[in-house]
CSV table of C-alpha atoms (C1' of nucleotides) in Angstrom, one decimal:
chain,number,residue,atom,x,y,z
A,625,MET,CA,-2.2,12.3,-2.6
A,626,ILE,CA,-1.9,8.6,-2.2
A,627,LYS,CA,-2.6,8.2,1.4
A,628,ILE,CA,-1.2,5.8,4.0
A,629,GLY,CA,-2.7,5.9,7.4
A,630,ARG,CA,-1.1,7.7,10.3
A,631,MET,CA,-0.6,4.4,12.0
A,632,THR,CA,1.7,3.4,9.3
A,633,ASP,CA,3.7,6.5,9.8
A,634,TYR,CA,4.0,5.8,13.5
A,635,GLY,CA,4.9,2.2,12.7
A,636,THR,CA,7.7,3.3,10.4
A,637,GLN,CA,9.1,5.6,13.1
A,638,ILE,CA,8.8,2.8,15.7
A,639,MET,CA,10.6,0.3,13.4
A,640,THR,CA,13.3,2.8,12.6
A,641,TYR,CA,13.8,3.5,16.3
A,642,LEU,CA,14.0,-0.2,17.1
A,643,ALA,CA,16.4,-0.7,14.3
A,644,ARG,CA,18.9,1.8,15.7
A,645,ASP,CA,19.2,-0.4,18.8
A,646,SER,CA,18.1,-3.8,17.6
A,647,GLU,CA,19.6,-6.0,20.3
A,648,ARG,CA,17.9,-4.7,23.4
A,649,LEU,CA,14.3,-5.2,24.4
A,650,HIS,CA,12.4,-1.9,24.4
A,651,ALA,CA,9.3,-1.3,26.5
A,652,ALA,CA,6.2,0.2,24.9
A,653,HIS,CA,6.3,3.3,27.1
A,654,GLU,CA,9.9,3.9,26.2
A,655,ILE,CA,9.0,3.6,22.5
A,656,ALA,CA,6.0,5.8,22.8
A,657,GLN,CA,8.0,8.6,24.4
A,658,ALA,CA,10.8,8.3,21.9
A,659,VAL,CA,8.5,8.5,18.9
A,660,GLY,CA,6.2,11.0,20.4
A,661,VAL,CA,2.9,9.3,20.5
A,662,SER,CA,0.6,8.4,23.3
A,663,LEU,CA,1.1,5.1,25.0
A,664,PRO,CA,-2.3,3.6,23.9
A,665,THR,CA,-1.5,4.4,20.3
A,666,ALA,CA,2.0,3.0,20.5
A,667,ASN,CA,0.5,-0.1,22.0
A,668,LYS,CA,-1.9,-0.5,19.2
A,669,VAL,CA,0.8,-0.2,16.5
A,670,LEU,CA,3.2,-2.4,18.3
A,671,LYS,CA,0.6,-5.2,18.7
A,672,THR,CA,-0.2,-5.1,15.0
A,673,LEU,CA,3.5,-5.2,14.1
A,674,ALA,CA,4.1,-8.1,16.4
A,675,ARG,CA,1.1,-10.0,15.1
A,676,ALA,CA,2.4,-9.5,11.6
A,677,GLY,CA,5.7,-11.2,12.6
A,678,LEU,CA,7.8,-8.1,12.3
A,679,LEU,CA,8.4,-7.8,16.0
A,680,GLU,CA,9.0,-10.3,18.8
A,681,SER,CA,7.4,-9.5,22.1
A,682,GLN,CA,8.3,-10.5,25.6
A,683,ARG,CA,5.6,-10.2,28.2
A,684,GLY,CA,5.9,-9.7,31.9
A,685,ILE,CA,7.5,-7.1,34.0
A,686,LYS,CA,10.7,-6.9,32.0
A,687,GLY,CA,9.0,-7.3,28.7
A,688,GLY,CA,9.2,-5.3,25.6
A,689,TYR,CA,9.6,-5.4,21.8
A,690,LEU,CA,12.4,-6.4,19.5
A,691,LEU,CA,12.9,-6.7,15.8
A,692,SER,CA,12.2,-10.3,14.7
A,693,ARG,CA,14.6,-10.0,11.8
A,694,MET,CA,17.7,-8.0,10.9
A,695,PRO,CA,17.0,-4.4,9.6
A,696,GLU,CA,18.4,-5.4,6.3
A,697,GLN,CA,15.7,-8.0,5.9
A,698,ILE,CA,12.7,-5.8,6.6
A,699,THR,CA,11.4,-3.5,3.9
A,700,MET,CA,8.8,-0.7,3.7
A,701,ALA,CA,6.5,-3.1,1.9
A,702,ASP,CA,6.5,-5.3,5.0
A,703,ILE,CA,5.7,-2.5,7.3
A,704,ILE,CA,2.9,-1.1,5.1
A,705,ARG,CA,1.5,-4.5,4.5
A,706,ALA,CA,1.4,-5.2,8.2
A,707,LEU,CA,-0.5,-1.9,9.0
A,708,GLU,CA,-2.5,-1.3,5.9
A,709,GLY,CA,-3.1,-4.7,4.5
A,710,PRO,CA,-2.0,-6.0,1.1
A,711,VAL,CA,-0.1,-3.4,-1.0
A,712,GLY,CA,-2.3,-2.3,-3.8
A,713,LEU,CA,-4.0,0.8,-5.0
A,714,THR,CA,-7.5,-0.4,-5.5
A,715,ASP,CA,-9.7,-3.2,-4.2
A,716,CYS,CA,-9.3,-4.9,-7.5
A,717,GLY,CA,-5.7,-5.4,-8.3
A,718,THR,CA,-3.8,-5.9,-5.1
A,719,VAL,CA,-0.6,-7.8,-5.6
A,720,GLN,CA,-1.5,-10.7,-3.4
A,721,GLN,CA,-5.2,-10.9,-4.2
A,722,PRO,CA,-5.8,-10.2,-7.8
A,723,GLY,CA,-9.4,-10.1,-8.8
A,724,ASN,CA,-12.6,-9.5,-6.9
A,725,CYS,CA,-13.8,-6.8,-9.2
A,726,ASN,CA,-17.5,-6.1,-9.0
A,727,ARG,CA,-17.5,-4.8,-12.6
A,728,GLN,CA,-17.6,-6.8,-15.8
A,729,PRO,CA,-15.2,-9.8,-15.5
A,730,SER,CA,-13.0,-8.7,-18.4
A,731,CYS,CA,-12.5,-5.3,-16.9
A,732,SER,CA,-9.6,-4.0,-18.9
A,733,VAL,CA,-8.5,-1.7,-16.2
A,734,LYS,CA,-8.0,-4.4,-13.6
A,735,THR,CA,-4.9,-5.8,-15.3
A,736,ASN,CA,-3.5,-2.3,-15.4
A,737,TRP,CA,-4.1,-1.6,-11.8
A,738,GLN,CA,-2.3,-4.8,-10.9
A,739,ARG,CA,0.7,-3.8,-12.9
A,740,ILE,CA,0.7,-0.4,-11.3
A,741,SER,CA,0.3,-1.9,-7.9
A,742,LYS,CA,3.2,-4.2,-8.6
A,743,ALA,CA,5.4,-1.2,-9.6
A,744,VAL,CA,4.6,0.6,-6.4
A,745,ASN,CA,5.1,-2.6,-4.4
A,746,ASP,CA,8.5,-3.1,-5.9
A,747,ALA,CA,9.4,0.4,-5.2
A,748,LEU,CA,8.5,-0.1,-1.5
A,749,ALA,CA,10.2,-3.4,-1.3
A,750,GLY,CA,13.4,-1.8,-2.4
A,751,VAL,CA,13.7,0.3,0.7
A,752,THR,CA,15.0,-1.6,3.7
A,753,LEU,CA,14.7,-0.7,7.3
A,754,ALA,CA,18.5,-0.7,7.5
A,755,GLU,CA,18.6,2.1,5.0
A,756,LEU,CA,15.9,4.1,6.8
A,757,SER,CA,17.6,3.8,10.2
A,758,VAL,CA,20.9,5.3,9.2
A,759,PRO,CA,20.8,9.0,10.2
A,760,PRO,CA,20.2,11.1,7.1
A,761,VAL,CA,23.6,12.7,7.2
A,762,HIS,CA,24.7,11.6,3.7
A,763,PRO,CA,21.7,10.5,1.7
A,764,VAL,CA,21.2,6.8,1.1
A,765,HIS,CA,21.3,5.5,-2.4
A,766,ILE,CA,18.2,3.7,-3.5
A,767,THR,CA,19.1,0.5,-5.3
A,768,ARG,CA,18.3,0.7,-8.9
A,769,GLN,CA,19.7,-0.7,-12.2
A,770,PRO,CA,22.4,1.5,-13.7
A,771,GLY,CA,21.1,3.8,-16.4
A,772,GLN,CA,17.5,3.1,-15.5
A,773,SER,CA,16.0,6.4,-14.7
A,774,ARG,CA,12.5,5.2,-14.5
A,775,VAL,CA,11.2,2.1,-12.9
A,776,GLN,CA,10.6,-0.7,-15.4
A,777,LEU,CA,7.1,-2.2,-15.3
B,1306,MET,CA,-3.7,-1.2,1.5
B,1307,ILE,CA,-2.5,2.1,0.1
B,1308,LYS,CA,-5.6,3.7,-1.0
B,1309,ILE,CA,-6.4,5.9,-3.9
B,1310,GLY,CA,-9.9,7.4,-4.1
B,1311,ARG,CA,-12.6,5.9,-6.2
B,1312,MET,CA,-12.6,9.1,-8.3
B,1313,THR,CA,-9.1,8.3,-9.4
B,1314,ASP,CA,-10.3,4.8,-10.5
B,1315,TYR,CA,-13.1,6.4,-12.5
B,1316,GLY,CA,-10.7,8.9,-13.9
B,1317,THR,CA,-8.3,6.3,-15.1
B,1318,GLN,CA,-11.1,4.4,-16.8
B,1319,ILE,CA,-12.3,7.6,-18.4
B,1320,MET,CA,-8.8,8.5,-19.6
B,1321,THR,CA,-8.4,5.0,-20.9
B,1322,TYR,CA,-11.7,5.2,-22.8
B,1323,LEU,CA,-10.8,8.5,-24.4
B,1324,ALA,CA,-7.3,7.2,-25.3
B,1325,ARG,CA,-8.9,4.5,-27.4
B,1326,ASP,CA,-10.6,7.0,-29.6
B,1327,SER,CA,-8.5,10.1,-29.0
B,1328,GLU,CA,-9.4,12.1,-32.1
B,1329,ARG,CA,-13.2,12.5,-31.6
B,1330,LEU,CA,-15.0,14.6,-29.1
B,1331,HIS,CA,-16.9,12.6,-26.5
B,1332,ALA,CA,-19.9,14.0,-24.6
B,1333,ALA,CA,-20.0,13.5,-20.9
B,1334,HIS,CA,-23.2,11.3,-21.0
B,1335,GLU,CA,-21.5,9.0,-23.5
B,1336,ILE,CA,-18.4,8.7,-21.3
B,1337,ALA,CA,-20.6,8.1,-18.2
B,1338,GLN,CA,-22.4,5.3,-19.9
B,1339,ALA,CA,-19.3,3.7,-21.3
B,1340,VAL,CA,-17.5,3.7,-18.0
B,1341,GLY,CA,-20.5,2.8,-16.0
B,1342,VAL,CA,-20.9,5.7,-13.6
B,1343,SER,CA,-23.7,8.2,-13.1
B,1344,LEU,CA,-23.6,11.4,-15.1
B,1345,PRO,CA,-23.1,13.7,-12.2
B,1346,THR,CA,-20.1,11.7,-11.0
B,1347,ALA,CA,-18.6,11.6,-14.5
B,1348,ASN,CA,-19.1,15.3,-14.8
B,1349,LYS,CA,-17.2,15.8,-11.6
B,1350,VAL,CA,-14.3,13.8,-12.6
B,1351,LEU,CA,-14.2,15.2,-16.1
B,1352,LYS,CA,-14.2,18.7,-14.8
B,1353,THR,CA,-11.3,18.0,-12.5
B,1354,LEU,CA,-9.3,16.4,-15.3
B,1355,ALA,CA,-10.0,19.3,-17.6
B,1356,ARG,CA,-9.0,21.8,-15.0
B,1357,ALA,CA,-5.7,19.9,-14.5
B,1358,GLY,CA,-5.0,20.3,-18.2
B,1359,LEU,CA,-5.3,16.6,-19.1
B,1360,LEU,CA,-8.5,17.1,-21.1
B,1361,GLU,CA,-9.7,19.8,-23.5
B,1362,SER,CA,-13.4,20.7,-23.3
B,1363,GLN,CA,-15.7,22.0,-25.9
B,1364,ARG,CA,-19.0,23.6,-24.7
B,1365,GLY,CA,-22.3,23.9,-26.5
B,1366,ILE,CA,-24.7,21.5,-28.1
B,1367,LYS,CA,-22.0,19.5,-29.8
B,1368,GLY,CA,-19.5,19.8,-27.1
B,1369,GLY,CA,-17.5,17.1,-25.2
B,1370,TYR,CA,-14.1,16.2,-24.0
B,1371,LEU,CA,-10.9,15.2,-25.7
B,1372,LEU,CA,-7.4,14.3,-24.5
B,1373,SER,CA,-5.2,17.4,-24.5
B,1374,ARG,CA,-2.1,15.4,-25.2
B,1375,MET,CA,-1.2,12.2,-26.9
B,1376,PRO,CA,-1.7,9.1,-24.8
B,1377,GLU,CA,2.0,8.5,-24.9
B,1378,GLN,CA,2.6,11.7,-23.1
B,1379,ILE,CA,0.1,11.2,-20.2
B,1380,THR,CA,1.2,9.1,-17.3
B,1381,MET,CA,-0.5,7.6,-14.3
B,1382,ALA,CA,1.3,10.1,-12.2
B,1383,ASP,CA,-0.5,12.9,-14.1
B,1384,ILE,CA,-3.9,11.3,-13.5
B,1385,ILE,CA,-3.3,10.6,-9.9
B,1386,ARG,CA,-1.9,14.1,-9.3
B,1387,ALA,CA,-4.9,15.6,-11.0
B,1388,LEU,CA,-7.4,13.8,-8.8
B,1389,GLU,CA,-5.6,13.2,-5.6
B,1390,GLY,CA,-3.2,16.1,-5.3
B,1391,PRO,CA,0.6,15.8,-5.2
B,1392,VAL,CA,1.9,12.2,-5.3
B,1393,GLY,CA,3.2,11.4,-1.9
B,1394,LEU,CA,2.5,9.0,1.0
B,1395,THR,CA,2.3,11.4,3.9
B,1396,ASP,CA,1.7,15.0,4.5
B,1397,CYS,CA,5.4,15.5,5.1
B,1398,GLY,CA,7.3,14.2,2.2
B,1399,THR,CA,5.3,14.8,-1.0
B,1400,VAL,CA,7.4,15.0,-4.0
B,1401,GLN,CA,6.4,18.5,-4.9
B,1402,GLN,CA,6.1,20.0,-1.5
B,1403,PRO,CA,8.8,18.5,0.8
B,1404,GLY,CA,8.5,19.7,4.3
B,1405,ASN,CA,5.6,21.0,6.5
B,1406,CYS,CA,6.2,18.5,9.2
B,1407,ASN,CA,4.6,19.4,12.6
B,1408,ARG,CA,7.2,17.4,14.4
B,1409,GLN,CA,10.7,18.3,15.3
B,1410,PRO,CA,12.4,20.0,12.3
B,1411,SER,CA,15.2,17.4,12.0
B,1412,CYS,CA,12.7,14.6,11.8
B,1413,SER,CA,14.8,11.8,10.4
B,1414,VAL,CA,11.7,10.0,9.0
B,1415,LYS,CA,10.8,13.0,6.8
B,1416,THR,CA,13.7,12.4,4.4
B,1417,ASN,CA,12.9,8.8,4.2
B,1418,TRP,CA,9.2,9.4,3.3
B,1419,GLN,CA,10.4,11.8,0.6
B,1420,ARG,CA,12.6,9.1,-0.8
B,1421,ILE,CA,9.9,6.5,-0.7
B,1422,SER,CA,7.4,8.9,-2.2
B,1423,LYS,CA,9.8,9.6,-5.0
B,1424,ALA,CA,10.2,5.9,-5.7
B,1425,VAL,CA,6.4,5.5,-5.9
B,1426,ASN,CA,6.1,8.6,-8.1
B,1427,ASP,CA,8.7,7.3,-10.5
B,1428,ALA,CA,6.9,4.0,-10.7
B,1429,LEU,CA,3.6,5.8,-11.6
B,1430,ALA,CA,5.3,8.1,-14.0
B,1431,GLY,CA,6.6,5.1,-15.9
B,1432,VAL,CA,3.1,4.0,-16.9
B,1433,THR,CA,1.7,5.9,-19.8
B,1434,LEU,CA,-1.9,6.1,-20.9
B,1435,ALA,CA,-0.9,4.5,-24.2
B,1436,GLU,CA,0.2,1.4,-22.4
B,1437,LEU,CA,-3.0,1.3,-20.4
B,1438,SER,CA,-5.3,1.7,-23.4
B,1439,VAL,CA,-4.1,-1.3,-25.3
B,1440,PRO,CA,-6.9,-3.9,-25.0
B,1441,PRO,CA,-6.0,-6.8,-22.8
B,1442,VAL,CA,-6.9,-9.4,-25.5
B,1443,HIS,CA,-3.8,-11.4,-24.9
B,1444,PRO,CA,-3.0,-10.8,-21.3
B,1445,VAL,CA,-0.1,-8.6,-20.5
B,1446,HIS,CA,2.8,-10.5,-19.0
B,1447,ILE,CA,3.6,-9.5,-15.5
B,1448,THR,CA,7.3,-9.8,-15.0
B,1449,ARG,CA,8.0,-12.3,-12.2
B,1450,GLN,CA,10.7,-14.8,-11.4
B,1451,PRO,CA,9.8,-18.4,-12.3
B,1452,GLY,CA,8.6,-20.3,-9.3
B,1453,GLN,CA,7.9,-17.2,-7.4
B,1454,SER,CA,4.3,-17.5,-6.5
B,1455,ARG,CA,4.2,-14.4,-4.3
B,1456,VAL,CA,6.0,-11.2,-4.9
B,1457,GLN,CA,9.4,-11.1,-3.3
B,1458,LEU,CA,9.6,-8.2,-0.9
C,381,DT,C1',1.1,-13.1,45.3
C,382,DG,C1',1.2,-8.6,43.5
C,383,DA,C1',3.0,-5.3,40.2
C,384,DA,C1',4.1,-4.4,35.5
C,385,DA,C1',3.9,-5.2,30.8
C,386,DT,C1',1.9,-7.2,26.5
C,387,DA,C1',-2.6,-9.3,24.0
C,388,DG,C1',-7.0,-8.9,22.2
C,389,DT,C1',-11.3,-6.7,21.4
C,390,DA,C1',-14.7,-3.3,21.3
C,391,DC,C1',-16.4,1.3,21.2
C,392,DT,C1',-16.8,6.4,19.9
C,393,DA,C1',-15.7,10.8,18.0
C,394,DT,C1',-13.6,12.7,14.2
C,395,DA,C1',-12.4,13.4,9.5
C,396,DA,C1',-12.4,12.4,4.8
C,397,DT,C1',-14.8,10.9,0.8
C,398,DA,C1',-18.4,10.0,-2.5
C,399,DG,C1',-22.2,11.3,-4.7
C,400,DT,C1',-25.7,14.5,-5.8
C,401,DC,C1',-27.8,19.0,-6.6
C,402,DT,C1',-28.2,23.8,-7.9
C,403,DT,C1',-26.9,27.6,-10.5
C,404,DG,C1',-24.4,29.7,-14.1
C,405,DT,C1',-22.1,30.1,-18.8
C,406,DA,C1',-21.1,29.0,-23.5
C,407,DT,C1',-22.3,27.1,-28.1
C,408,DT,C1',-25.1,25.5,-31.8
C,409,DA,C1',-29.3,24.4,-34.4
C,410,DT,C1',-33.5,26.1,-35.8
D,951,DA,C1',-33.0,35.6,-31.8
D,952,DT,C1',-34.2,31.9,-29.1
D,953,DA,C1',-34.3,27.6,-27.1
D,954,DA,C1',-32.1,23.4,-26.3
D,955,DT,C1',-27.9,21.2,-25.1
D,956,DA,C1',-23.7,20.5,-22.8
D,957,DC,C1',-19.9,22.0,-19.9
D,958,DA,C1',-18.3,24.9,-15.3
D,959,DA,C1',-18.2,25.7,-10.5
D,960,DG,C1',-19.3,25.3,-6.1
D,961,DA,C1',-22.1,23.8,-2.1
D,962,DC,C1',-24.2,20.3,0.6
D,963,DT,C1',-25.2,15.7,2.8
D,964,DA,C1',-24.9,10.9,3.7
D,965,DT,C1',-21.7,7.5,4.1
D,966,DT,C1',-17.6,5.4,5.2
D,967,DA,C1',-13.1,4.9,7.1
D,968,DT,C1',-9.8,6.1,10.5
D,969,DA,C1',-7.9,7.4,14.8
D,970,DG,C1',-7.7,7.2,19.4
D,971,DT,C1',-9.1,5.3,23.7
D,972,DA,C1',-10.7,2.1,27.1
D,973,DC,C1',-11.3,-2.3,29.2
D,974,DT,C1',-10.3,-7.0,30.2
D,975,DA,C1',-7.3,-11.0,30.0
D,976,DT,C1',-2.8,-13.1,30.2
D,977,DT,C1',2.1,-13.6,31.1
D,978,DT,C1',6.3,-12.8,33.7
D,979,DC,C1',9.4,-11.6,37.5
D,980,DA,C1',10.4,-10.1,42.2
DNA sequence: TGAAATAGTACTATAATAGTCTTGTATTAT
DNA sequence: ATAATACAAGACTATTATAGTACTATTTCA
């Protein structure tokens, strides 16, 4: 299985929770309880998301966190990149930092991994937080070209 | 970064190497040398690929490995699934085994992860070994909008 | 000024992974 | 037949990455 860290899972749940009430400021302890993780863990994830610019934070006694953008403008690729680093499958071939392969410079596989990483990245960028935050009563349609059953690379 | 194991990287290189000369039988030590990994490691990967049905094996003094299908009929999703298990991003929400979440049964995130995993799976299933095995003499063109230095998310 | 909440960093226990080794089985050449 | 070669399968260990926690500093409001 292609793994993402558990922190990214938490982060997605947190972002989804905040998107459902995106105007108000939410304290960390409230978020932690809602999502079902310990407060220290929630703090860690929230800090990372805020540093990445996905959340705005307000300090002090009435502080808390808030989405920095509208849910329609935040994608799964943003969340994963914030918590996992650049979206890619291998060290060589991330979308944002192509290269750095310790093998022979003309490694034929490198280009391939970059293409594959881009395909995955595009797939993740096609899912917005707004789509995730609607309760899954009637399933959401993933945006895709008509008649395109498989993702074009 | 979304991580795949190093074994999957090796496996992809091995499959690509075999696809370039898909008629002949290739011994493990030959493959190991060509890809640049140790023989024990190559053996491990080859065994796994063979057990998954992606390779045919011939034992004995003139034995070796061979693609079980044509390169056009083997996709990255096959290779990753053989070496990493079912393609998915989290424990809950793999494409082939939806469910098994230890959280509340109506976890709203579960459905979302399943959708995201499917998008990634489709992307990987769209890349065939035949495409990967063409030598990158003239670099493959990565589709990107003009003037878009970074991938739009 | 004190209480409460976020910010940043560092540390440790746990878990997953990689890589190797050992033993066993099949095939072929001599 | 027999020995050499190559694949088969599983176990074991060192390494690495991750998760989770703790501690200190800074900001804000009553």
